[in-house]
Amino acid sequence: MSGDQTLLAEGRRISLELTKQGLCEYCKQPTEHGPWTDAQLAEVIADLGCELSDFADHCDDCFVVHVGGGDVEHSQSLLKRPLLLAHPEHLAQVQRLKFMAAAKALQDFRAKHGPGYRQSPSSLPLWEEFFKHAPPDVMKKFEDKAMELNLIPDTKFVNDAGDPVFSAEQIAEKLGMPVAEVEKQMRERFADKIETGNVHSIQ
Ligand SMILES: [Zn+2]
């Protein structure tokens, strides 16, 4: 066995030992499901179709972070029982890491493509990822900047949830673009952002 394999085998032995004691492989805190008897372990191994040495138990928080990639909804879809999260704040840390990775990806993109990088269509997925994980304080800064640059039209319409909705005419006026061009770009690039529900005038 190479040194790495020895380490791996040792890691698995420790994980299994923790599992038998009813402790989480990652944070070593008691899980909701353990401790496991040898008979229970044999049953679950047969059920999963894996080797005993491949089995390790996790608390629900670590399951979301390490198995579900920080996505609570996705993690829940992998389990038959409801998730019991003791430390939802760990998930905020995962969000933060994802946001930092997205910011780094944008930075690298800018370094490679120069100042015109914002106009490149291939930057769009990077921006989407960036805004998807951006914490509220960062979102607020972007909104404030957009306000300052006078890029956001006045709120004249809202949807059923009360969120502002802008017409293509309003956006075209702000950006100095033809309405038809705004409509075309919305359809091509932001189809999922087009309001499909009720829109109410607030003036
Ligand atoms: Zn844990």
Coordinates of C-alpha atoms and ligand atoms in Angstrom, one line a residue:
M1 CA 0.0 0.0 0.0
S2 CA 1.3 3.5 -0.8
G3 CA 1.4 6.2 1.9
D4 CA -1.8 7.8 0.5
Q5 CA -3.7 4.6 0.6
T6 CA -2.7 3.9 4.1
L7 CA -3.9 7.3 5.1
L8 CA -7.2 6.8 3.3
A9 CA -7.7 3.4 4.9
E10 CA -7.0 4.9 8.3
G11 CA -9.5 7.8 7.6
R12 CA -12.2 5.2 6.7
R13 CA -11.5 3.2 9.8
I14 CA -11.9 6.4 11.9
S15 CA -15.1 7.4 10.0
L16 CA -16.6 4.0 10.7
E17 CA -15.6 4.1 14.3
L18 CA -17.4 7.5 14.6
T19 CA -20.4 6.2 12.8
K20 CA -20.7 3.3 15.3
Q21 CA -20.6 5.8 18.1
G22 CA -23.3 7.8 16.5
L23 CA -21.0 10.7 15.7
C24 CA -20.7 12.8 12.6
E25 CA -17.8 12.0 10.3
Y26 CA -17.0 15.7 9.8
C27 CA -17.9 17.7 12.9
K28 CA -17.8 14.7 15.4
Q29 CA -21.1 15.9 17.0
P30 CA -23.8 13.3 17.7
T31 CA -26.0 12.7 14.7
E32 CA -29.8 12.2 14.9
H33 CA -29.5 8.6 13.6
G34 CA -26.8 6.9 15.6
P35 CA -25.3 5.1 17.4
W36 CA -25.4 2.1 15.1
T37 CA -25.3 -1.5 16.2
D38 CA -23.4 -4.0 14.0
A39 CA -26.7 -5.5 13.0
Q40 CA -28.1 -2.2 11.9
L41 CA -24.9 -1.4 10.0
A42 CA -25.1 -4.7 8.2
E43 CA -28.7 -3.9 7.2
V44 CA -28.0 -0.4 5.9
I45 CA -24.9 -1.6 4.0
A46 CA -26.9 -4.3 2.3
D47 CA -29.6 -1.6 1.5
L48 CA -27.1 0.8 0.0
G49 CA -25.0 -1.9 -1.7
C50 CA -21.7 -0.5 -0.5
E51 CA -18.8 -1.8 1.5
L52 CA -18.8 -1.3 5.3
S53 CA -15.5 0.6 4.9
D54 CA -17.3 3.1 2.5
F55 CA -20.0 3.9 5.0
A56 CA -19.9 7.0 7.2
D57 CA -22.7 8.9 8.9
H58 CA -23.1 12.7 9.0
C59 CA -25.2 15.1 10.9
D60 CA -27.8 16.9 8.7
D61 CA -25.8 20.1 8.7
C62 CA -22.6 18.5 7.4
F63 CA -24.7 16.4 5.0
V64 CA -26.0 19.7 3.4
V65 CA -22.5 21.3 3.3
H66 CA -20.4 18.3 2.2
V67 CA -22.9 16.2 0.2
G68 CA -25.5 18.7 -1.0
G69 CA -23.1 21.4 -1.9
G70 CA -24.7 23.9 0.5
D71 CA -28.0 23.7 -1.3
V72 CA -30.7 22.8 1.4
E73 CA -33.4 22.1 -1.2
H74 CA -31.2 19.7 -3.2
S75 CA -30.0 18.0 0.0
Q76 CA -33.6 17.4 1.1
S77 CA -34.4 15.9 -2.3
L78 CA -31.7 13.3 -1.6
L79 CA -33.3 12.2 1.7
K80 CA -36.5 10.4 2.5
R81 CA -36.8 12.0 5.9
P82 CA -37.0 15.7 6.8
L83 CA -33.7 17.5 7.4
L84 CA -33.0 18.6 10.9
L85 CA -30.6 21.5 10.8
A86 CA -28.9 22.5 14.1
H87 CA -26.6 25.1 12.6
P88 CA -28.1 26.9 9.6
E89 CA -25.2 29.5 10.0
H90 CA -22.8 27.0 8.5
L91 CA -24.8 27.2 5.3
A92 CA -24.3 30.9 5.2
Q93 CA -20.5 30.2 5.2
V94 CA -20.9 27.9 2.3
Q95 CA -22.9 30.7 0.4
R96 CA -20.0 33.1 1.2
L97 CA -17.4 30.7 -0.2
K98 CA -19.5 30.2 -3.4
F99 CA -19.8 34.0 -3.7
M100 CA -16.0 34.4 -3.3
A101 CA -15.4 31.8 -6.0
A102 CA -17.9 33.6 -8.3
A103 CA -16.1 36.9 -7.7
K104 CA -12.7 35.3 -8.4
A105 CA -14.1 33.8 -11.6
L106 CA -15.2 37.3 -12.7
Q107 CA -11.8 38.8 -11.7
D108 CA -10.0 36.2 -13.8
F109 CA -12.3 36.8 -16.7
R110 CA -11.6 40.6 -16.5
A111 CA -7.8 40.0 -16.4
K112 CA -8.1 37.8 -19.5
H113 CA -10.5 39.9 -21.6
G114 CA -9.6 43.5 -20.6
P115 CA -11.9 46.5 -19.8
G116 CA -14.6 45.5 -22.4
Y117 CA -15.3 42.2 -20.5
R118 CA -18.7 43.4 -19.4
Q119 CA -19.9 43.4 -23.1
S120 CA -18.8 39.8 -23.7
P121 CA -21.8 37.5 -23.7
S122 CA -19.6 34.8 -22.1
S123 CA -19.4 36.9 -19.0
L124 CA -23.2 36.6 -18.4
P125 CA -23.2 33.2 -16.7
L126 CA -20.4 34.5 -14.4
W127 CA -22.5 37.5 -13.4
E128 CA -25.5 35.3 -12.8
E129 CA -23.5 33.1 -10.5
F130 CA -22.1 36.2 -8.8
F131 CA -25.5 37.7 -8.1
K132 CA -27.1 34.4 -7.2
H133 CA -24.7 34.1 -4.2
A134 CA -24.1 37.8 -3.5
P135 CA -24.9 38.6 0.2
P136 CA -27.5 41.4 0.8
D137 CA -24.8 44.0 1.6
V138 CA -23.2 43.5 -1.8
M139 CA -26.5 43.5 -3.6
K140 CA -27.3 46.8 -1.8
K141 CA -24.1 48.4 -3.1
F142 CA -24.8 47.4 -6.6
E143 CA -28.3 48.8 -6.4
D144 CA -27.0 52.0 -4.8
K145 CA -24.4 52.4 -7.6
A146 CA -27.1 51.8 -10.3
M147 CA -29.3 54.5 -8.6
E148 CA -26.4 56.9 -8.4
L149 CA -25.6 56.3 -12.1
N150 CA -29.3 56.9 -12.7
L151 CA -29.7 53.5 -14.4
I152 CA -32.8 52.4 -12.6
P153 CA -36.2 53.7 -13.9
D154 CA -38.8 55.1 -11.5
T155 CA -41.0 52.5 -10.0
K156 CA -44.3 52.9 -11.8
F157 CA -45.4 49.2 -11.8
V158 CA -45.2 46.3 -9.3
N159 CA -46.0 42.6 -9.5
D160 CA -48.3 40.7 -7.1
A161 CA -45.4 40.4 -4.6
G162 CA -45.0 44.2 -4.6
D163 CA -41.6 44.0 -6.4
P164 CA -40.9 46.8 -8.9
V165 CA -41.4 45.8 -12.6
F166 CA -40.1 47.9 -15.5
S167 CA -41.5 48.2 -18.9
A168 CA -39.3 47.8 -22.0
E169 CA -40.1 51.5 -22.8
Q170 CA -38.8 52.6 -19.3
I171 CA -35.6 50.6 -19.7
A172 CA -35.1 51.8 -23.3
E173 CA -35.4 55.4 -22.2
K174 CA -32.9 55.0 -19.3
L175 CA -30.3 53.2 -21.5
G176 CA -30.9 55.3 -24.6
M177 CA -31.7 52.2 -26.6
P178 CA -34.5 51.5 -29.1
V179 CA -37.5 49.7 -27.4
A180 CA -37.3 46.9 -30.0
E181 CA -33.7 46.2 -29.1
V182 CA -34.5 46.1 -25.4
E183 CA -37.3 43.6 -26.1
K184 CA -35.0 41.5 -28.2
Q185 CA -32.3 41.4 -25.6
M186 CA -34.7 40.6 -22.8
R187 CA -36.1 37.7 -24.8
E188 CA -32.7 36.4 -25.8
R189 CA -30.7 36.9 -22.6
F190 CA -33.1 37.4 -19.7
A191 CA -36.2 35.4 -20.6
D192 CA -36.5 34.1 -17.1
K193 CA -36.6 37.7 -15.8
I194 CA -39.7 38.7 -17.8
E195 CA -42.7 39.2 -15.5
T196 CA -45.4 36.7 -16.5
G197 CA -47.8 37.4 -13.6
N198 CA -50.1 40.4 -12.9
V199 CA -48.6 43.9 -13.1
H200 CA -50.2 46.8 -11.2
S201 CA -49.7 50.5 -11.8
I202 CA -48.9 52.4 -8.6
Q203 CA -49.4 55.9 -9.9
Ligands
ZN1 ZN -21.6 17.2 11.3

